Amino acid sequence: MERKDRRGFTLVELMVVIVIIGILAGVVVMNYTGHDYEARKTRVKADFKIIADAIMLYKLHTGRYPEKMEDLIEQSPDAKNWKGPYLQERRLPRDPWEEPYVYTTDSIAGSYEYELISYGSDREEGGTGEAKDLTNHDEDLDEMAREYME
């Protein structure tokens, strides 16, 4: 018996469509992963700016830098003229990898009053590439911000 009225796709045609969809999905994923890291770096830069502004306002009111980042949202007993909380959401921000930012007054570079650090995607001190630690004094973050503004 021969069918005269065949409708639908053959198995080969379906396989070709599936392969094409797979290739397109791969291209989208490859493009997305590169932009994902850049978006995370941009967010870190923006968070550093917000935290740095809060730190400077704290210093303006109290005459000193906070001992720990929690001092920006809760008054420490020895902070005179504290007018906080200095962060709008009354909570400490987390980096794009859901880890708390590190605040230290013992700067690794040694020449800054304080330093803000995100340990990056590996969540550990050190690292290279996308796992590189990001600080508020990173030149590549400053360069990235300039490129973004152009």
XYZ file of N, CA and C in Angstrom:
450
model
N 0.834 -1.178 0.000
C 0.000 0.000 0.000
C 0.878 1.240 0.000
N 0.567 2.083 -0.892
C 1.346 3.307 -1.020
C 0.500 4.492 -0.597
N 1.124 5.377 0.209
C 0.403 6.583 0.633
C 0.612 7.674 -0.396
N -0.461 8.285 -0.823
C -0.364 9.363 -1.791
C -0.240 10.711 -1.098
N -0.798 10.830 0.058
C -0.868 12.118 0.746
C 0.017 12.103 1.992
N 1.326 12.262 1.838
C 2.252 12.234 2.980
C 2.398 13.636 3.543
N 2.200 13.749 4.840
C 2.371 15.027 5.521
C 3.333 14.821 6.673
N 4.040 15.917 7.056
C 4.962 15.816 8.174
C 6.400 15.816 7.696
N 7.294 15.630 8.642
C 8.718 15.676 8.356
C 9.309 14.277 8.450
N 10.338 14.078 7.665
C 11.052 12.807 7.769
C 11.998 12.879 8.963
N 12.508 11.746 9.345
C 13.441 11.685 10.469
C 14.699 12.505 10.175
N 15.183 12.484 8.959
C 16.380 13.245 8.575
C 16.110 14.744 8.706
N 14.959 15.185 8.244
C 14.619 16.610 8.355
C 14.539 17.042 9.817
N 13.953 16.229 10.663
C 13.878 16.551 12.090
C 15.269 16.617 12.715
N 16.148 15.693 12.340
C 17.511 15.695 12.877
C 18.262 16.954 12.448
N 18.093 17.382 11.213
C 18.750 18.604 10.729
C 18.274 19.808 11.536
N 16.992 19.907 11.785
C 16.443 21.015 12.574
C 16.999 20.988 13.997
N 17.075 19.817 14.603
C 17.603 19.698 15.971
C 19.072 20.121 16.015
N 19.857 19.731 15.019
C 21.271 20.122 14.971
C 21.397 21.636 14.826
N 20.595 22.238 13.971
C 20.634 23.697 13.785
C 20.269 24.411 15.084
N 19.249 23.956 15.769
C 18.854 24.558 17.053
C 19.982 24.411 18.072
N 20.635 23.263 18.091
C 21.763 23.050 19.004
C 22.914 24.000 18.727
N 23.228 24.207 17.460
C 24.303 25.137 17.092
C 23.944 26.557 17.516
N 22.719 26.969 17.239
C 22.280 28.313 17.639
C 22.322 28.484 19.153
N 21.903 27.475 19.888
C 21.944 27.548 21.354
C 23.385 27.671 21.835
N 24.290 26.950 21.218
C 25.705 27.044 21.585
C 26.270 28.434 21.347
N 25.913 29.040 20.226
C 26.374 30.401 19.927
C 25.837 31.387 20.956
N 24.567 31.268 21.300
C 23.966 32.160 22.292
C 24.653 32.009 23.641
N 24.885 30.789 24.073
C 25.540 30.546 25.365
C 26.953 31.115 25.359
N 27.705 30.925 24.284
C 29.072 31.450 24.206
C 29.071 32.973 24.270
N 28.140 33.615 23.593
C 28.058 35.076 23.642
C 27.624 35.555 25.013
N 26.713 34.859 25.637
C 26.200 35.264 26.950
C 27.270 35.184 28.024
N 28.085 34.141 28.019
C 29.066 33.973 29.094
C 30.085 35.095 29.104
N 30.500 35.594 27.976
C 31.429 36.716 27.938
C 30.807 37.977 28.503
N 29.572 38.233 28.178
C 28.887 39.429 28.665
C 28.524 39.294 30.132
N 28.307 38.090 30.584
C 27.951 37.866 31.978
C 29.069 38.347 32.898
N 30.299 38.005 32.588
C 31.423 38.425 33.427
C 31.581 39.945 33.403
N 31.452 40.544 32.228
C 31.563 42.006 32.135
C 30.454 42.679 32.931
N 29.255 42.113 32.897
C 28.147 42.675 33.677
C 28.432 42.569 35.169
N 29.018 41.471 35.594
C 29.364 41.309 37.016
C 30.429 42.318 37.435
N 31.434 42.533 36.577
C 32.458 43.529 36.890
C 31.848 44.927 36.985
N 30.910 45.230 36.101
C 30.245 46.532 36.143
C 29.469 46.686 37.439
N 28.806 45.630 37.868
C 28.068 45.691 39.131
C 29.009 45.883 40.317
N 30.149 45.194 40.314
C 31.128 45.365 41.391
C 31.573 46.818 41.444
N 31.875 47.403 40.297
C 32.308 48.805 40.239
C 31.227 49.716 40.811
N 29.977 49.483 40.455
C 28.874 50.302 40.975
C 28.716 50.115 42.482
N 28.815 48.877 42.954
C 28.723 48.621 44.398
C 29.859 49.300 45.149
N 31.075 49.237 44.585
C 32.211 49.901 45.231
C 31.954 51.399 45.360
N 31.361 52.000 44.352
C 31.067 53.442 44.389
C 30.062 53.748 45.498
N 29.016 52.953 45.603
C 27.997 53.162 46.645
C 28.616 53.005 48.035
N 29.406 51.958 48.220
C 30.029 51.718 49.524
C 31.043 52.818 49.838
N 31.836 53.229 48.841
C 32.832 54.286 49.052
C 32.159 55.599 49.440
N 31.037 55.917 48.803
C 30.294 57.129 49.176
C 29.809 57.041 50.616
N 29.327 55.874 51.016
C 28.861 55.682 52.397
C 30.028 55.810 53.378
N 31.177 55.269 53.019
C 32.362 55.361 53.882
C 32.791 56.817 54.047
N 32.788 57.573 52.959
C 33.199 58.973 53.041
C 32.209 59.795 53.867
N 30.926 59.507 53.749
C 29.924 60.203 54.556
C 30.089 59.848 56.031
N 30.355 58.600 56.312
C 30.635 58.156 57.685
C 31.832 58.930 58.236
N 32.895 59.023 57.437
C 34.102 59.735 57.881
C 33.809 61.215 58.090
N 33.011 61.799 57.227
C 32.645 63.211 57.371
C 31.924 63.451 58.695
N 31.024 62.560 59.065
C 30.256 62.714 60.306
C 31.053 62.362 61.553
N 31.831 61.302 61.494
C 32.491 60.799 62.710
C 33.958 61.203 62.829
N 34.545 61.656 61.733
C 35.945 62.058 61.764
C 36.928 60.916 61.572
N 36.436 59.726 61.275
C 37.327 58.575 61.070
C 36.653 57.570 60.138
N 37.453 56.665 59.636
C 36.909 55.603 58.797
C 36.260 54.546 59.682
N 35.248 53.854 59.166
C 34.656 52.773 59.966
C 35.673 51.661 60.208
N 35.566 51.030 61.357
C 36.460 49.910 61.663
C 36.069 48.667 60.880
N 34.782 48.515 60.663
C 34.273 47.381 59.881
C 33.074 47.874 59.078
N 32.714 47.157 58.050
C 31.638 47.614 57.179
C 30.297 47.671 57.895
N 30.108 46.850 58.893
C 28.853 46.861 59.652
C 28.602 48.216 60.309
N 29.678 48.992 60.555
C 29.530 50.322 61.153
C 28.744 51.270 60.254
N 28.608 50.929 58.980
C 27.837 51.768 58.060
C 26.334 51.619 58.261
N 25.910 50.515 58.877
C 24.471 50.303 59.069
C 24.062 50.268 60.533
N 25.024 50.045 61.429
C 24.738 50.030 62.865
C 25.784 50.872 63.583
N 25.341 51.702 64.483
C 26.266 52.578 65.196
C 27.118 51.795 66.186
N 28.420 51.991 66.096
C 29.312 51.385 67.090
C 29.350 52.305 68.307
N 29.603 51.763 69.492
C 29.557 52.563 70.720
C 30.502 53.768 70.715
N 31.621 53.671 70.013
C 32.587 54.767 70.034
C 32.461 55.738 68.855
N 31.413 55.622 68.056
C 31.222 56.506 66.900
C 30.379 57.716 67.294
N 31.051 58.823 67.515
C 30.346 60.062 67.862
C 29.846 60.728 66.583
N 28.712 61.384 66.673
C 28.085 62.099 65.549
C 27.650 61.164 64.414
N 27.428 59.904 64.721
C 26.969 58.936 63.720
C 25.566 59.329 63.291
N 25.323 59.424 61.987
C 24.012 59.825 61.471
C 23.501 58.816 60.451
N 23.854 57.592 60.645
C 23.489 56.539 59.694
C 22.097 56.022 59.904
N 21.734 54.972 59.268
C 22.595 54.112 58.456
C 23.004 54.802 57.150
N 24.173 54.463 56.680
C 24.755 55.104 55.509
C 24.493 54.337 54.217
N 23.951 53.162 54.320
C 23.538 52.399 53.139
C 22.019 52.352 53.121
N 21.421 52.674 51.988
C 19.965 52.813 51.888
C 19.189 51.592 52.342
N 19.620 50.440 51.941
C 18.836 49.232 52.226
C 19.066 48.691 53.626
N 19.896 49.374 54.402
C 20.192 48.968 55.778
C 20.708 47.532 55.871
N 21.380 47.126 54.822
C 22.040 45.822 54.836
C 23.297 45.942 53.987
N 24.228 45.075 54.256
C 25.486 45.109 53.515
C 25.316 44.417 52.168
N 25.766 45.065 51.100
C 25.620 44.437 49.783
C 26.526 43.225 49.641
N 26.132 42.341 48.743
C 26.933 41.155 48.426
C 27.387 41.294 46.973
N 28.506 40.673 46.671
C 29.025 40.770 45.310
C 28.184 39.904 44.359
N 28.424 39.991 43.057
C 27.622 39.221 42.097
C 27.704 37.711 42.267
N 28.674 37.237 43.046
C 28.812 35.807 43.309
C 28.206 35.457 44.665
N 27.405 36.370 45.208
C 26.669 36.214 46.472
C 27.566 36.063 47.698
N 28.740 36.653 47.644
C 29.655 36.676 48.787
C 29.717 38.099 49.329
N 29.970 38.262 50.612
C 30.097 39.622 51.144
C 31.378 40.285 50.624
N 31.297 41.596 50.411
C 32.505 42.336 50.061
C 33.407 42.393 51.287
N 34.699 42.425 51.052
C 35.672 42.528 52.137
C 36.076 43.994 52.256
N 36.047 44.504 53.476
C 36.482 45.873 53.759
C 37.658 45.792 54.711
N 38.732 46.472 54.355
C 39.894 46.475 55.239
C 40.529 47.858 55.261
N 41.018 48.231 56.410
C 41.781 49.473 56.519
C 43.271 49.176 56.444
N 43.623 47.904 56.369
C 45.014 47.484 56.154
C 45.165 47.161 54.678
N 45.327 48.186 53.872
C 45.348 48.026 52.431
C 46.480 47.121 51.977
N 46.164 46.242 51.061
C 47.173 45.361 50.472
C 48.222 46.207 49.744
N 47.764 47.234 49.054
C 48.683 48.108 48.329
C 49.467 49.005 49.282
N 48.950 49.227 50.482
C 49.666 49.976 51.495
C 49.521 51.481 51.432
N 49.006 52.015 50.345
C 48.950 53.469 50.218
C 47.530 54.027 50.245
N 46.563 53.228 50.601
C 45.176 53.678 50.637
C 44.659 53.634 52.067
N 43.659 54.485 52.351
C 43.063 54.504 53.684
C 42.259 53.237 53.952
N 41.626 52.739 52.904
C 40.827 51.518 53.026
C 40.800 50.825 51.678
N 40.322 49.608 51.681
C 40.211 48.851 50.443
C 38.959 47.990 50.490
N 38.258 47.943 49.363
C 37.099 47.067 49.183
C 37.517 45.963 48.224
N 37.146 44.735 48.552
C 37.601 43.593 47.756
C 36.434 42.646 47.481
N 36.372 42.169 46.241
C 35.525 41.033 45.881
C 36.481 39.947 45.413
N 36.344 38.753 45.966
C 37.256 37.672 45.608
C 36.932 37.036 44.256
N 35.915 37.513 43.576
C 35.621 37.032 42.236
C 34.920 35.688 42.212
N 34.913 35.092 41.030
C 34.114 33.886 40.814
C 34.600 32.676 41.605
N 35.893 32.629 41.957
C 36.378 31.477 42.727
C 36.165 31.652 44.230
N 35.739 32.845 44.641
C 35.409 33.155 46.042
C 36.589 32.935 46.991
N 37.805 32.993 46.454
C 39.012 32.807 47.256
C 40.001 33.911 46.928
N 40.840 34.239 47.887
C 41.855 35.258 47.665
C 42.799 34.808 46.563
N 43.161 35.744 45.695
C 44.031 35.432 44.562
C 43.192 35.040 43.360
N 43.820 34.568 42.352
C 43.104 34.127 41.163
C 43.488 34.952 39.950
N 43.211 34.396 38.783
C 43.498 35.075 37.525
C 42.280 34.979 36.627
N 42.296 35.762 35.567
C 41.188 35.750 34.616
C 39.895 36.157 35.283
N 38.839 35.392 35.045
C 37.538 35.710 35.623
C 37.483 35.430 37.120
N 38.473 34.742 37.650
C 38.527 34.472 39.089
C 39.387 35.505 39.824
N 39.846 36.524 39.095
C 40.719 37.547 39.675
C 39.984 38.332 40.759
N 40.708 38.647 41.838
C 40.138 39.501 42.878
C 39.965 40.909 42.317
N 38.868 41.550 42.674
C 38.593 42.916 42.237
C 38.636 43.825 43.455
N 39.319 44.965 43.335
C 39.350 45.926 44.434
C 38.912 47.286 43.921
N 38.577 48.180 44.846
C 38.162 49.515 44.432
C 39.329 50.320 43.864
N 40.539 49.806 43.906
C 41.702 50.500 43.359
C 42.216 49.852 42.077
N 41.482 48.897 41.514
C 41.909 48.221 40.288
C 41.880 49.178 39.113
N 42.983 49.230 38.388
C 43.039 50.072 37.202
C 42.159 49.522 36.092
N 42.051 48.191 35.980
C 41.218 47.635 34.914
C 39.744 47.939 35.152
N 39.319 48.049 36.399
C 37.937 48.457 36.673
C 37.735 49.907 36.271
N 38.723 50.762 36.549
C 38.625 52.163 36.150
C 38.602 52.292 34.636
N 39.446 51.527 33.950
C 39.473 51.541 32.490
C 38.133 51.064 31.934
N 37.584 50.007 32.528
C 36.299 49.487 32.086
C 35.212 50.544 32.254
N 35.244 51.272 33.357
C 34.241 52.307 33.598
C 34.368 53.423 32.567
N 35.599 53.804 32.209
C 35.796 54.844 31.195
C 35.259 54.382 29.846
N 35.546 53.136 29.468
C 35.050 52.608 28.199
C 33.531 52.570 28.185
N 32.940 52.224 29.310
C 31.484 52.138 29.409
C 30.851 53.513 29.219
N 31.525 54.567 29.726
C 30.971 55.914 29.659
C 31.105 56.528 28.267
N 32.010 56.009 27.424
C 32.218 56.574 26.081
C 31.099 56.241 25.146
